Tab-separated table of C-alpha atoms in Angstrom:
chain	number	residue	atom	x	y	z
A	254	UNK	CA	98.459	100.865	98.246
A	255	UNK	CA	98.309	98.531	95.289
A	256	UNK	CA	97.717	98.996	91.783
A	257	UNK	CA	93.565	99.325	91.777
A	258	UNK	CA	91.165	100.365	94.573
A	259	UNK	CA	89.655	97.032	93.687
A	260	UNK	CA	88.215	95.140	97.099
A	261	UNK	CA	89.378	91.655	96.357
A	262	UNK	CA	88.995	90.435	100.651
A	263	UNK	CA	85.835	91.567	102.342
A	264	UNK	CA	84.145	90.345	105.289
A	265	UNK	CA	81.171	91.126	106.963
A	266	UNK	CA	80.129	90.801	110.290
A	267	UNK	CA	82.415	87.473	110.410
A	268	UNK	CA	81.552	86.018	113.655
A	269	UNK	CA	83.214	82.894	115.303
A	270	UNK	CA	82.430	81.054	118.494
A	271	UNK	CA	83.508	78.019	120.447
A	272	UNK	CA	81.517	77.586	123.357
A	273	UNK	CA	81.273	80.201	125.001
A	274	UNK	CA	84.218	81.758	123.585
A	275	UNK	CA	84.280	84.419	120.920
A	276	UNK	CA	87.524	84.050	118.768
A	277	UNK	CA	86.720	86.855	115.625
A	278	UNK	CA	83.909	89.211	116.857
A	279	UNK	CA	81.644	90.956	113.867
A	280	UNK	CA	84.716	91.513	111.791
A	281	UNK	CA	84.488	93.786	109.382
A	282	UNK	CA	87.179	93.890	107.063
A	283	UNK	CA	88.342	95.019	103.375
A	284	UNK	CA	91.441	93.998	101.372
A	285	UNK	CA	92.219	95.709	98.400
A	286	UNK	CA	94.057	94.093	95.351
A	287	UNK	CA	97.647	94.864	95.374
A	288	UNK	CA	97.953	95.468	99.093
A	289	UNK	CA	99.964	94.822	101.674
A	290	UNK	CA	98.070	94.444	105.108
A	291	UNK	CA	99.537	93.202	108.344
A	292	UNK	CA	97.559	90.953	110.936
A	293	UNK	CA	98.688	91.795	114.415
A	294	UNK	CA	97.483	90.513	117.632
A	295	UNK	CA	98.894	88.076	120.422
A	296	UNK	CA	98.127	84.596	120.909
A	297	UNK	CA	94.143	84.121	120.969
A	298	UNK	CA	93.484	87.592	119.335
A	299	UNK	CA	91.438	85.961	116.443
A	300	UNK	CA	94.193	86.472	113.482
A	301	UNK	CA	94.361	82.736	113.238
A	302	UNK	CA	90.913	81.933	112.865
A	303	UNK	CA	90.204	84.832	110.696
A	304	UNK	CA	92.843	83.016	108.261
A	305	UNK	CA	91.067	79.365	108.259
A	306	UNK	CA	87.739	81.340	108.128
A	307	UNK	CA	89.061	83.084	104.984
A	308	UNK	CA	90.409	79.157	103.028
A	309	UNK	CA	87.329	77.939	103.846
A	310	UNK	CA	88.500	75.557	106.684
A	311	UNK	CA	86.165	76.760	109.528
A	312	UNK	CA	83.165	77.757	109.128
A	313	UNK	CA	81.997	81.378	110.660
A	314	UNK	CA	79.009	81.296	113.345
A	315	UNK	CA	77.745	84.262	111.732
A	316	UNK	CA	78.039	86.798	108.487
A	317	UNK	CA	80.854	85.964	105.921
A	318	UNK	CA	84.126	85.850	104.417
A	319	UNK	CA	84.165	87.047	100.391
A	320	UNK	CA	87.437	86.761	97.898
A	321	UNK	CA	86.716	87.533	94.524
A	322	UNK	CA	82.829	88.090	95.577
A	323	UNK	CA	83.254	84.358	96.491
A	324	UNK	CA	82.106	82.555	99.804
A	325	UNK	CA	84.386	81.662	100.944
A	326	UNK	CA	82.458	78.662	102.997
A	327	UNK	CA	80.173	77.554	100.029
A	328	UNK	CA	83.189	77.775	97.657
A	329	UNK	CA	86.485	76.352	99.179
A	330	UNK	CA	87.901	74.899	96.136
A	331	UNK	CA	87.491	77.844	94.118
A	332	UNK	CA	89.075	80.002	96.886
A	333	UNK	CA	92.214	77.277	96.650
A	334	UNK	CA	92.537	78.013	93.032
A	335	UNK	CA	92.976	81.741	93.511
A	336	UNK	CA	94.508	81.923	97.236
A	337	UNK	CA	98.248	80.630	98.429
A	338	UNK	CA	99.186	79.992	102.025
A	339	UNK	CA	102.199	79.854	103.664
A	340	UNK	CA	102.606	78.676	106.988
A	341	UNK	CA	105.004	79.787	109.679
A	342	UNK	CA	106.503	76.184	109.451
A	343	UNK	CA	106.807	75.335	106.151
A	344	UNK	CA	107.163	71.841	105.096
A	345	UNK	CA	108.428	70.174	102.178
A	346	UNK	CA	109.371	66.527	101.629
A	347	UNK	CA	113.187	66.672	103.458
A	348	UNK	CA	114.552	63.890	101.184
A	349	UNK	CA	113.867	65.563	98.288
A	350	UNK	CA	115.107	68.517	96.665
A	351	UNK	CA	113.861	72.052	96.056
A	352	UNK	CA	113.381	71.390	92.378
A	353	UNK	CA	111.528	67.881	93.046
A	354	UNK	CA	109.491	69.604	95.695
A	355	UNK	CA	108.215	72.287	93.484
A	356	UNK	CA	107.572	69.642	90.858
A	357	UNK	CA	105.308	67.668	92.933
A	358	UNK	CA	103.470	70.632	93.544
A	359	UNK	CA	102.794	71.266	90.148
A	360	UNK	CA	101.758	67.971	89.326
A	361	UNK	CA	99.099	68.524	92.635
A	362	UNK	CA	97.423	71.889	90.714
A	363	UNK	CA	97.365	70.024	87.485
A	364	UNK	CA	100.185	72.077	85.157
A	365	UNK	CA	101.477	70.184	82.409
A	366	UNK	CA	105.015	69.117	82.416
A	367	UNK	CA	106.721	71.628	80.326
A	368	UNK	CA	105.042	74.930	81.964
A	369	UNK	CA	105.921	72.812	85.810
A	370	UNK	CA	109.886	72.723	84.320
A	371	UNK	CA	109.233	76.154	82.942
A	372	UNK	CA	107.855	78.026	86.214
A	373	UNK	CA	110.354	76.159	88.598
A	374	UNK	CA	113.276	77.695	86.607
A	375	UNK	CA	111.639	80.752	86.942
A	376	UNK	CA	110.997	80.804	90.175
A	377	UNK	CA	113.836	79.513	91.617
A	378	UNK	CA	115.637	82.384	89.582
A	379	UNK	CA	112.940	84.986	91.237
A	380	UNK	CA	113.555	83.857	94.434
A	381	UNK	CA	117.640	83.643	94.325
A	382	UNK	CA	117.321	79.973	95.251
A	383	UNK	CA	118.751	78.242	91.215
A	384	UNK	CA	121.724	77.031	92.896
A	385	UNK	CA	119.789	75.560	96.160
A	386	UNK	CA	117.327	74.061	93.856
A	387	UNK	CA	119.243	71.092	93.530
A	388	UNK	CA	119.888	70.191	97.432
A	389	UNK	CA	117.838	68.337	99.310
A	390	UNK	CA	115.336	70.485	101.316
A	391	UNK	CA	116.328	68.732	104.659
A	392	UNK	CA	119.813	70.924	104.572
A	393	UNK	CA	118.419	74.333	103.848
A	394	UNK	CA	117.942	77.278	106.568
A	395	UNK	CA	115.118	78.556	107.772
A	396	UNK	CA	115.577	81.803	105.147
A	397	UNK	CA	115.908	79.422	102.428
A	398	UNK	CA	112.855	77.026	103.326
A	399	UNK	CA	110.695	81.001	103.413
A	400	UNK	CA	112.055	81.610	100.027
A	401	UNK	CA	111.173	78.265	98.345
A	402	UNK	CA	107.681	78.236	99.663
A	403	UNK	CA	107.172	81.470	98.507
A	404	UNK	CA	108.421	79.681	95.076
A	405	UNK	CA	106.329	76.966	95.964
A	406	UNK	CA	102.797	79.147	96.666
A	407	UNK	CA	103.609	81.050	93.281
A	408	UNK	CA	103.414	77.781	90.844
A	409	UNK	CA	99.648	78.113	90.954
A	410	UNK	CA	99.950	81.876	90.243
A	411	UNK	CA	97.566	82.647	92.942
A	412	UNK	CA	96.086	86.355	93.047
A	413	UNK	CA	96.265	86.106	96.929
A	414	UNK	CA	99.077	84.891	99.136
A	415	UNK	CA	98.381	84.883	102.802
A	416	UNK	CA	101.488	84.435	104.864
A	417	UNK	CA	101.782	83.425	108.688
A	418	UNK	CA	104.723	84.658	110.709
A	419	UNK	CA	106.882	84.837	107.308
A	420	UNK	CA	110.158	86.694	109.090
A	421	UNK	CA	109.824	84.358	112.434
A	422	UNK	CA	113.399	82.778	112.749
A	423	UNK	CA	114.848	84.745	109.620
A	424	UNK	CA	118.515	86.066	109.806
A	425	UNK	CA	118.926	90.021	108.282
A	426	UNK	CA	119.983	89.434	105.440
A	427	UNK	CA	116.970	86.774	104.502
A	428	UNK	CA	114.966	89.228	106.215
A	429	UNK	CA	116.453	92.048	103.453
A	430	UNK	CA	115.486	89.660	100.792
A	431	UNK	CA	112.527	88.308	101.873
A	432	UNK	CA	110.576	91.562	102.581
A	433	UNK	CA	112.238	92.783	98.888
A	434	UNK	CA	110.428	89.771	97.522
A	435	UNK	CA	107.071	90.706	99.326
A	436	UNK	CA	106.510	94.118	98.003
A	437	UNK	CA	107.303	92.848	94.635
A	438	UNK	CA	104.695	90.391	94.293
A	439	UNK	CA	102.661	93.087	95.534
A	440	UNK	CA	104.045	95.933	93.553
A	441	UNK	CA	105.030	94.445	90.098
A	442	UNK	CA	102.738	90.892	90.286
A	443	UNK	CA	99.624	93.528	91.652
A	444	UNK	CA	99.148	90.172	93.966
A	445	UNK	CA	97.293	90.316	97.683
A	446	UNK	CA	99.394	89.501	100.246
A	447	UNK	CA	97.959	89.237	103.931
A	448	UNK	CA	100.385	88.667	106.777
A	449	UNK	CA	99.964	87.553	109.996
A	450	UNK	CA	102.980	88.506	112.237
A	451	UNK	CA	104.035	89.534	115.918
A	452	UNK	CA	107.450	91.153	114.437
A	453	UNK	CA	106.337	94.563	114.615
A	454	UNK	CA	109.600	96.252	112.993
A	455	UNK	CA	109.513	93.693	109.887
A	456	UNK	CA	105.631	94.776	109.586
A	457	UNK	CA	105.692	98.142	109.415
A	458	UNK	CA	108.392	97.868	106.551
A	459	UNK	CA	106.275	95.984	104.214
A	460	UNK	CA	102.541	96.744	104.801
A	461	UNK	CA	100.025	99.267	103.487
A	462	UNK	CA	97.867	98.740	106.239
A	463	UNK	CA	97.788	96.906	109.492
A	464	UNK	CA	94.682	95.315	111.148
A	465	UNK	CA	95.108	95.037	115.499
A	466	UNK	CA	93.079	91.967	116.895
A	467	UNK	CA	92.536	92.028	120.592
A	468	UNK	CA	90.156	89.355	122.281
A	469	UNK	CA	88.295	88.484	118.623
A	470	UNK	CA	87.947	92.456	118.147
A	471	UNK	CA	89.364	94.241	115.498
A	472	UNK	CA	90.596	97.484	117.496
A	473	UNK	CA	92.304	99.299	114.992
A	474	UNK	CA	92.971	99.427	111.302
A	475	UNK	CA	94.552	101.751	108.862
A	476	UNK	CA	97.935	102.987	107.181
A	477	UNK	CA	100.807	103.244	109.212
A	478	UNK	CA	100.877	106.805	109.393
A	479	UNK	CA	97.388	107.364	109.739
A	480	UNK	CA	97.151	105.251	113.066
A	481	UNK	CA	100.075	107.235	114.508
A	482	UNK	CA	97.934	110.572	114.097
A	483	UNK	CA	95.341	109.595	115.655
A	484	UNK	CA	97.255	108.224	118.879
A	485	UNK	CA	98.798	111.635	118.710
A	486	UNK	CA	95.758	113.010	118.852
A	487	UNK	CA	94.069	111.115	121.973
A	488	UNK	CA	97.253	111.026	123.699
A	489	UNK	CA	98.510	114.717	123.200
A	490	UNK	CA	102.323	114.864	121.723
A	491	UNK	CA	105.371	113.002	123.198
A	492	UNK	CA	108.513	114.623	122.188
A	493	UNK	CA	111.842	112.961	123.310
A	494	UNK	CA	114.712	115.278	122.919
A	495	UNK	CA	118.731	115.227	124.223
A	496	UNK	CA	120.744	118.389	123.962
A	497	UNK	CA	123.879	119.339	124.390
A	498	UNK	CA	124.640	120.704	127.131
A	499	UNK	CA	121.627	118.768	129.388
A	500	UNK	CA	120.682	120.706	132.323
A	501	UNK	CA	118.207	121.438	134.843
A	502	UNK	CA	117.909	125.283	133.678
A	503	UNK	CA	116.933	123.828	130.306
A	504	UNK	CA	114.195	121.931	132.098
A	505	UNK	CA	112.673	124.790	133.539
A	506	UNK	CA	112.949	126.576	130.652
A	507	UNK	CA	111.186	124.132	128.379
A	508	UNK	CA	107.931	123.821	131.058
A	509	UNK	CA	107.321	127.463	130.893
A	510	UNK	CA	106.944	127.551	127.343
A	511	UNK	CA	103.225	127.820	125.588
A	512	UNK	CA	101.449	124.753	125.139
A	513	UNK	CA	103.915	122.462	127.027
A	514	UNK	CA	101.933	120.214	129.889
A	515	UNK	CA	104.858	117.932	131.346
A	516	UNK	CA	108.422	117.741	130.611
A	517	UNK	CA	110.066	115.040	132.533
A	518	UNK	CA	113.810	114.130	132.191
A	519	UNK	CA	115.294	110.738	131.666
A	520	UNK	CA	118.370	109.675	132.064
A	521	UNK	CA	120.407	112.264	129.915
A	522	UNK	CA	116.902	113.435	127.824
A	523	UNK	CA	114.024	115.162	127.961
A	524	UNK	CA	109.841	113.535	127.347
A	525	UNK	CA	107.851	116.598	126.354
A	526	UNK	CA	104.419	115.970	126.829
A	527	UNK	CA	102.267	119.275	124.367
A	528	UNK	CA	98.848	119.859	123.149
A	529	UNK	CA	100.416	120.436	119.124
A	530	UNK	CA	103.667	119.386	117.561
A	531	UNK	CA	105.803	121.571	119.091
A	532	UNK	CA	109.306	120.491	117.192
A	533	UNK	CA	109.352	124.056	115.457
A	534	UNK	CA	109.092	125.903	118.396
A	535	UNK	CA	111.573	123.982	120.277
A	536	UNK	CA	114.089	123.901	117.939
A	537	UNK	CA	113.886	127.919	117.546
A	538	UNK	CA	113.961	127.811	121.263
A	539	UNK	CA	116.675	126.098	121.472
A	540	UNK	CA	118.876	127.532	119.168
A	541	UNK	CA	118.472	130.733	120.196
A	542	UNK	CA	119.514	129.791	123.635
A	543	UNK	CA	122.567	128.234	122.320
A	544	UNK	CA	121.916	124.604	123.217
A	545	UNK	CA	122.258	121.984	120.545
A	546	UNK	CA	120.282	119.243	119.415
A	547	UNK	CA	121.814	116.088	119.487
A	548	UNK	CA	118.652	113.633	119.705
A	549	UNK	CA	114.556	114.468	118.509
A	550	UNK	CA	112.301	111.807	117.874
A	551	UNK	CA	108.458	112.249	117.979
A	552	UNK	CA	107.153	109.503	119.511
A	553	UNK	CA	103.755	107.810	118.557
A	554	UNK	CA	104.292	107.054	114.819
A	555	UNK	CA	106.250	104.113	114.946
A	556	UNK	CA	104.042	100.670	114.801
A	557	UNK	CA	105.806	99.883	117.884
A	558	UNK	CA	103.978	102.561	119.985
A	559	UNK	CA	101.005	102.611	117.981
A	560	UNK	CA	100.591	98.879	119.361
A	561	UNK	CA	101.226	99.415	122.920
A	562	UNK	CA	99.233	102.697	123.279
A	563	UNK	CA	95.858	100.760	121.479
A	564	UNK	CA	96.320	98.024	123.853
A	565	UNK	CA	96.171	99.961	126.511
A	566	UNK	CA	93.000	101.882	125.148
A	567	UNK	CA	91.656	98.356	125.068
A	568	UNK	CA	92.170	97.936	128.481
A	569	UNK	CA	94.869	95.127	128.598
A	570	UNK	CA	96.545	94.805	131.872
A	571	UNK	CA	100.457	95.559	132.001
A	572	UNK	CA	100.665	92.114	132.578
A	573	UNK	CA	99.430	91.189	129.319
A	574	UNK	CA	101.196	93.705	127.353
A	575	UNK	CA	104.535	92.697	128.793
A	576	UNK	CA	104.376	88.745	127.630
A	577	UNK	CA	102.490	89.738	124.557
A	578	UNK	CA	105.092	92.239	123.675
A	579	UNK	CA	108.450	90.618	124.497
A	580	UNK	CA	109.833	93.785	124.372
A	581	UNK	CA	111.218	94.082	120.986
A	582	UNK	CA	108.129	94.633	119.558
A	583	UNK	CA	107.075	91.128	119.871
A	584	UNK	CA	104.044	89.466	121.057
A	585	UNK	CA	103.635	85.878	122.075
A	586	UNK	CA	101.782	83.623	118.891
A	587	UNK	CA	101.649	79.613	119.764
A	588	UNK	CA	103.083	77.528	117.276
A	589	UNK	CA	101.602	73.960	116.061
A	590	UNK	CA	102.661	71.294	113.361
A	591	UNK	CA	101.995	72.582	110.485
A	592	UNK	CA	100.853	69.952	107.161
A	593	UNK	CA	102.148	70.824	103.429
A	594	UNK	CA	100.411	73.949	102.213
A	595	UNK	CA	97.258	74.372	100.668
């Protein structure tokens, strides 16, 4: 968590329809300064809408969005002065250069010249991009044009960045820096950063806390760790073990043991299905047998699984799961052109 227990995002019962469509459903929802927390959901889940709700560019059907204690419908230019958004596509002027682009936005928030020149040095030096600064924005990567909005967002020193699909197109080593760079603003700056994003792996690197939107409902929301548990919990213990040697015998063995319900093999491991954690028995077990462990991974703790198994407790089809996920942990999220950030 972040520096203070401070609730600097809160909303209550936010509601939004169109039509007869509900796209956030009685949201109810608190951020607290210095935190980390992930947005996940696929394509229509409501994260979107939640994020225009919260700058004050669509206005909720019903309750309310609060930053700072602020409404955020009634107060949208106070909200700009405190909140920074960065878009999945960022744009800057292409023709111009990092260091002219930053400039204009400075100019835009009203900083004098001297603190503008001041804060694009430094931020250009916090963000590794001094050298880049003085190409034109049209030649940089998609790592680079990340980095320089994040430079870009932080010359109004905003208390709260919100970020949409920040790693989407990243390489690994932007994504290295990048996520650095995020826990660091929260971490050292004590900033808010919320983050919208299908890449599940990047996510659970990053975030205190991670919210899961399914059809405008908030299913699920917590610390990483926390949310594993309690799959555990409803969904008994998966254990996936390989050993050395890998036979049949061992199979048999392993389903008469106490507390075991299903032990299935697959492929050249075992899926040990048990009503506790049963890694300390095992591993007794199996050492005193004389069979080593080459492979043990308890599954339901990674965001990954966490994901799939509360979609299905939602009751999404296979169907759904399969183009939402993408399989590496990624879930469909349509794109649009996005303007210059607010």
């Amino acid at each position: 968590m972040g520096q203070t227990e401070q609730t600097i995002i809160e909303t209550v019962g936010l509601t939004k329809r169109y039509g007869a469509k509900i796209a956030v459903n009685k949201l109810n929802l608190r951020i607290n300064q210095g935190e980390v927390f992930g947005l996940l959901g696929p394509n229509g889940a409501g994260k979107t809408t939640t994020i225009l709700m919260l700058l004050g560019l669509t206005e909720p059907t019903s309750g309310k969005a609060l930053i700072n204690g602020m409404d955020c419908t009634r107060n949208p230019i106070s909200i700009k002065r405190v909140v920074g958004y960065l878009p999945d596509n960022v744009g800057f002027y292409p023709d111009m250069t990092g260091r002219q682009n930053l400039r204009f936005t400075g100019r835009l928030n009203g900083l004098d010249e001297k603190e503008i020149e001041e804060r694009i040095e430094r931020l250009l030096d916090r963000v590794g991009m001094t050298e880049a600064g003085d190409q034109k924005t049209g030649t940089y990567s998609k790592g680079m044009k990340q980095r320089l909005g994040i430079a870009d967002v932080l010359m109004k020193d905003p208390q709260i960045i919100i970020m949409d699909e920040p790693t989407l197109g990243i390489d690994p080593e932007g994504m290295r820096v990048l996520l650095k760079l995020m826990r660091e603003l929260a971490q050292e700056d004590g900033r808010t950063l919320l983050i919208s994003s299908h890449q599940l792996y990047q996510i659970q690197q990053v975030c205190d806390r991670v919210g899961i939107f399914v059809n405008g409902d908030l299913i699920a929301c917590g610390k990483i760790e926390d949310l594993g548990k309690q799959v555990q919990k409803e969904n008994h213990y998966t254990l996936e073990i390989q050993t050395s040697p890998c036979d049949d015998r061992l199979l048999a063995q392993i389903a008469k043991l106490p507390k075991i319900e299903k032990v299935e093999k697959e492929g050249e491991r075992f899926s040990i299905q048990s009503l506790t954690d049963a890694r300390k028995e095992l591993t007794e077990f199996l050492g005193t047998n004389g069979y080593t462990i080459l492979h043990m991974h308890q599954r339901g703790g990674d965001l990954d699984e966490i994901y799939r198994l509360y979609f299905e407790k939602a009751g999404q089809s296979d169907e759904d799961k399969s183009s939402e996920k993408n399989r590496g942990g990624r879930f469909g999220f349509g794109k649009g052109k996005k303007k210059r950030r607010g």
